[in-house]
Structure formats: structure tokens, C-alpha cells
Amino acid sequence: MAWIDPTNQTTGDLITETIFDTITNNLDYLKGNSGTIDIDDLLRVTVTGAGVQTAISAHNTQTAAAGVGPQYGFVGQSAVSMGQIRCAWDGAATTDAYMAFMVRGSSSTDERMRITSTGKVGIGTSGIDEALHVAISTGAVAVKIES
């Protein structure tokens, strides 16, 4: 099993090549093996150093604009999108961004929750007015709190 230690790499290209080679080699090794494949069997990224370190990141190199940014996707059987986690810019400046969570429902993948650059959270809306903004269908329960 090959492990990746980004602190021993000098450029992002080397890390990318190492990750690709590791996944390819480990997939070749796992071919023909039965049972569940654990993600650790495919790839492990080790990050060392003080404080919080970025282990995995998604990059979008397009010019900054509203709604532009990277996302992680989750895909099910027959390549059907199950959901995404997306970060995107609020505008053309690279100062404010939001994080959105999309989930599949009724045969389409739509945004269900958003966190703004100011920390406001919207559920069922992207037009967030308050610290917690919940948009619901008429007659539905907005928030249920149990103890």
C-alpha cells in the first residue's frame, strides 16, 4: 500500500501525479478481490504540521464571478447525481463566498441549504435574511424542537 505525504512533495503537480499513481496502482491491486472496498484501500492523504491543514481540496480556476467555484459530487447507480457540496463566489471579487448543499429529490438535484460568508444559514432558500432563515411550503411545520 502506498501512502501520500504531501509534506515530502515540492509542487502540486507531484502530489497530483502521486495521487493518480496511487489510485491506479491500488485499483489494479483490488481488481478481482471480493467484498467491500474501504476508501483507505484506495488512497490516504497524510498531512503533518501545526494547526489545521488542508488534506483534500477542489480547485476551480475560472475567473471569479457570482456562482463560480468548485464542488464535490456524490453519484449513485447509473451515474445519477445524489448530491453536491459547492462553494462559490458571491460576485466577481474574491472576497465573499457561500457554501451550498444540494440533495436529490423528485428526480432533480437542488440546493437545500446554504451558509453565507457572514455565517447566516438558509434552509429551503438562497435569499437569506436572518441568522437562520427557513423557507417552507404553506401549512408545513417550519422548525420542530424536541427534548
mmCIF file of C-alpha atoms in Angstrom:
data_model
loop_
_atom_site.group_PDB
_atom_site.id
_atom_site.type_symbol
_atom_site.label_atom_id
_atom_site.label_comp_id
_atom_site.label_asym_id
_atom_site.label_seq_id
_atom_site.Cartn_x
_atom_site.Cartn_y
_atom_site.Cartn_z
ATOM 1 C CA MET A 1 0.000 0.000 0.000
ATOM 2 C CA ALA A 2 1.390 3.393 -0.963
ATOM 3 C CA TRP A 3 0.628 6.378 1.258
ATOM 4 C CA ILE A 4 0.939 10.012 0.267
ATOM 5 C CA ASP A 5 2.702 12.546 2.446
ATOM 6 C CA PRO A 6 2.296 15.988 0.809
ATOM 7 C CA THR A 7 4.997 17.461 3.051
ATOM 8 C CA ASN A 8 7.569 15.443 1.065
ATOM 9 C CA GLN A 9 6.386 16.872 -2.275
ATOM 10 C CA THR A 10 7.681 20.090 -3.796
ATOM 11 C CA THR A 11 4.828 21.006 -6.161
ATOM 12 C CA GLY A 12 1.112 20.396 -6.563
ATOM 13 C CA ASP A 13 1.850 18.561 -9.842
ATOM 14 C CA LEU A 14 3.914 15.971 -7.982
ATOM 15 C CA ILE A 15 1.117 15.474 -5.464
ATOM 16 C CA THR A 16 -1.437 15.115 -8.280
ATOM 17 C CA GLU A 17 0.760 12.583 -10.099
ATOM 18 C CA THR A 18 1.353 10.670 -6.873
ATOM 19 C CA ILE A 19 -2.372 10.569 -6.065
ATOM 20 C CA PHE A 20 -3.196 9.377 -9.591
ATOM 21 C CA ASP A 21 -0.487 6.704 -9.468
ATOM 22 C CA THR A 22 -1.591 5.578 -6.001
ATOM 23 C CA ILE A 23 -5.256 5.275 -7.023
ATOM 24 C CA THR A 24 -4.343 3.474 -10.256
ATOM 25 C CA ASN A 25 -1.977 1.026 -8.529
ATOM 26 C CA ASN A 26 -4.400 0.335 -5.678
ATOM 27 C CA LEU A 27 -7.359 -0.164 -8.037
ATOM 28 C CA ASP A 28 -5.244 -2.620 -10.040
ATOM 29 C CA TYR A 29 -4.449 -4.428 -6.795
ATOM 30 C CA LEU A 30 -8.124 -4.551 -5.763
ATOM 31 C CA LYS A 31 -9.419 -5.850 -9.112
ATOM 32 C CA GLY A 32 -10.732 -9.344 -8.628
ATOM 33 C CA ASN A 33 -10.930 -9.010 -4.839
ATOM 34 C CA SER A 34 -14.436 -9.508 -3.478
ATOM 35 C CA GLY A 35 -16.049 -7.645 -0.609
ATOM 36 C CA THR A 36 -16.301 -4.007 0.367
ATOM 37 C CA ILE A 37 -13.626 -1.540 -0.722
ATOM 38 C CA ASP A 38 -12.639 0.843 2.067
ATOM 39 C CA ILE A 39 -11.503 4.298 0.915
ATOM 40 C CA ASP A 40 -8.277 3.692 2.854
ATOM 41 C CA ASP A 41 -7.632 0.829 0.417
ATOM 42 C CA LEU A 42 -7.596 3.361 -2.423
ATOM 43 C CA LEU A 43 -5.933 6.468 -1.035
ATOM 44 C CA ARG A 44 -4.791 8.006 2.213
ATOM 45 C CA VAL A 45 -3.537 11.583 2.370
ATOM 46 C CA THR A 46 -1.373 12.333 5.388
ATOM 47 C CA VAL A 47 -0.869 15.956 6.376
ATOM 48 C CA THR A 48 1.552 16.960 9.089
ATOM 49 C CA GLY A 49 2.295 20.269 10.753
ATOM 50 C CA ALA A 50 0.861 22.516 13.421
ATOM 51 C CA GLY A 51 -2.765 23.599 13.392
ATOM 52 C CA VAL A 52 -5.423 22.748 10.839
ATOM 53 C CA GLN A 53 -4.050 21.513 7.500
ATOM 54 C CA THR A 54 -5.883 21.082 4.186
ATOM 55 C CA ALA A 55 -5.756 17.408 3.224
ATOM 56 C CA ILE A 56 -8.027 17.393 0.182
ATOM 57 C CA SER A 57 -9.185 20.377 -1.849
ATOM 58 C CA ALA A 58 -11.128 21.081 -5.021
ATOM 59 C CA HIS A 59 -9.951 23.869 -7.307
ATOM 60 C CA ASN A 60 -11.846 25.881 -9.905
ATOM 61 C CA THR A 61 -9.543 28.084 -11.961
ATOM 62 C CA GLN A 62 -12.273 30.035 -13.774
ATOM 63 C CA THR A 63 -12.317 33.811 -13.400
ATOM 64 C CA ALA A 64 -14.164 34.776 -10.218
ATOM 65 C CA ALA A 65 -17.828 35.560 -10.820
ATOM 66 C CA ALA A 66 -21.101 35.052 -8.976
ATOM 67 C CA GLY A 67 -21.885 31.347 -8.727
ATOM 68 C CA VAL A 68 -18.428 30.175 -9.877
ATOM 69 C CA GLY A 69 -16.498 27.725 -7.705
ATOM 70 C CA PRO A 70 -15.608 24.070 -7.065
ATOM 71 C CA GLN A 71 -17.899 21.332 -5.842
ATOM 72 C CA TYR A 72 -17.735 17.749 -4.666
ATOM 73 C CA GLY A 73 -20.336 15.466 -6.199
ATOM 74 C CA PHE A 74 -21.889 12.242 -4.978
ATOM 75 C CA VAL A 75 -23.031 9.899 -7.732
ATOM 76 C CA GLY A 76 -25.122 6.763 -7.451
ATOM 77 C CA GLN A 77 -26.108 3.931 -9.721
ATOM 78 C CA SER A 78 -26.258 4.684 -13.461
ATOM 79 C CA ALA A 79 -24.267 7.901 -12.884
ATOM 80 C CA VAL A 80 -27.261 9.631 -11.265
ATOM 81 C CA SER A 81 -26.351 12.653 -9.141
ATOM 82 C CA MET A 82 -27.284 12.151 -5.496
ATOM 83 C CA GLY A 83 -25.987 15.485 -4.246
ATOM 84 C CA GLN A 84 -23.193 18.030 -4.148
ATOM 85 C CA ILE A 85 -21.366 20.293 -1.732
ATOM 86 C CA ARG A 86 -20.459 23.511 -3.536
ATOM 87 C CA CYS A 87 -18.501 26.637 -2.657
ATOM 88 C CA ALA A 88 -18.943 29.626 -4.943
ATOM 89 C CA TRP A 89 -18.237 33.335 -5.068
ATOM 90 C CA ASP A 90 -20.995 35.847 -4.272
ATOM 91 C CA GLY A 91 -19.707 38.151 -7.015
ATOM 92 C CA ALA A 92 -16.737 38.976 -9.234
ATOM 93 C CA ALA A 93 -14.467 39.848 -6.291
ATOM 94 C CA THR A 94 -12.770 37.004 -4.412
ATOM 95 C CA THR A 95 -13.799 38.402 -1.030
ATOM 96 C CA ASP A 96 -17.111 36.670 -0.185
ATOM 97 C CA ALA A 97 -18.255 33.125 -0.886
ATOM 98 C CA TYR A 98 -21.010 30.771 0.184
ATOM 99 C CA MET A 99 -21.287 27.022 0.723
ATOM 100 C CA ALA A 100 -24.344 25.224 -0.624
ATOM 101 C CA PHE A 101 -25.611 21.695 -0.069
ATOM 102 C CA MET A 102 -27.608 20.077 -2.857
ATOM 103 C CA VAL A 103 -29.590 16.851 -2.464
ATOM 104 C CA ARG A 104 -31.605 14.804 -4.941
ATOM 105 C CA GLY A 105 -35.373 14.809 -4.514
ATOM 106 C CA SER A 106 -38.184 14.262 -7.037
ATOM 107 C CA SER A 107 -35.696 13.329 -9.780
ATOM 108 C CA SER A 108 -33.647 16.526 -9.604
ATOM 109 C CA THR A 109 -30.705 17.732 -7.528
ATOM 110 C CA ASP A 110 -31.485 21.105 -5.964
ATOM 111 C CA GLU A 111 -29.962 23.371 -3.337
ATOM 112 C CA ARG A 112 -31.464 22.584 0.074
ATOM 113 C CA MET A 113 -29.204 24.580 2.430
ATOM 114 C CA ARG A 114 -26.761 27.471 2.148
ATOM 115 C CA ILE A 115 -24.250 29.072 4.521
ATOM 116 C CA THR A 116 -23.306 32.652 3.621
ATOM 117 C CA SER A 117 -19.964 34.395 4.059
ATOM 118 C CA THR A 118 -21.434 36.158 7.110
ATOM 119 C CA GLY A 119 -22.441 32.858 8.760
ATOM 120 C CA LYS A 120 -26.162 33.058 8.051
ATOM 121 C CA VAL A 121 -27.884 29.744 7.285
ATOM 122 C CA GLY A 122 -30.761 29.275 4.872
ATOM 123 C CA ILE A 123 -32.810 26.105 4.576
ATOM 124 C CA GLY A 124 -35.089 25.973 1.549
ATOM 125 C CA THR A 125 -33.917 29.407 0.370
ATOM 126 C CA SER A 126 -30.831 31.080 -1.044
ATOM 127 C CA GLY A 127 -32.182 34.575 -0.237
ATOM 128 C CA ILE A 128 -31.191 34.536 3.430
ATOM 129 C CA ASP A 129 -32.440 37.457 5.539
ATOM 130 C CA GLU A 130 -31.718 36.330 9.108
ATOM 131 C CA ALA A 131 -29.168 34.284 11.076
ATOM 132 C CA LEU A 132 -31.398 31.248 10.433
ATOM 133 C CA HIS A 133 -33.873 31.522 7.580
ATOM 134 C CA VAL A 134 -36.193 28.575 6.976
ATOM 135 C CA ALA A 135 -38.486 28.697 3.937
ATOM 136 C CA ILE A 136 -41.328 26.159 3.868
ATOM 137 C CA SER A 137 -44.449 25.302 1.946
ATOM 138 C CA THR A 138 -47.647 26.870 3.242
ATOM 139 C CA GLY A 139 -49.080 24.879 6.133
ATOM 140 C CA ALA A 140 -45.891 22.906 6.835
ATOM 141 C CA VAL A 141 -44.059 22.932 10.187
ATOM 142 C CA ALA A 142 -41.009 25.215 9.927
ATOM 143 C CA VAL A 143 -38.961 24.070 12.931
ATOM 144 C CA LYS A 144 -39.529 21.259 15.404
ATOM 145 C CA ILE A 145 -37.549 21.155 18.626
ATOM 146 C CA GLU A 146 -37.738 18.105 20.871
ATOM 147 C CA SER A 147 -36.056 17.160 24.098
#
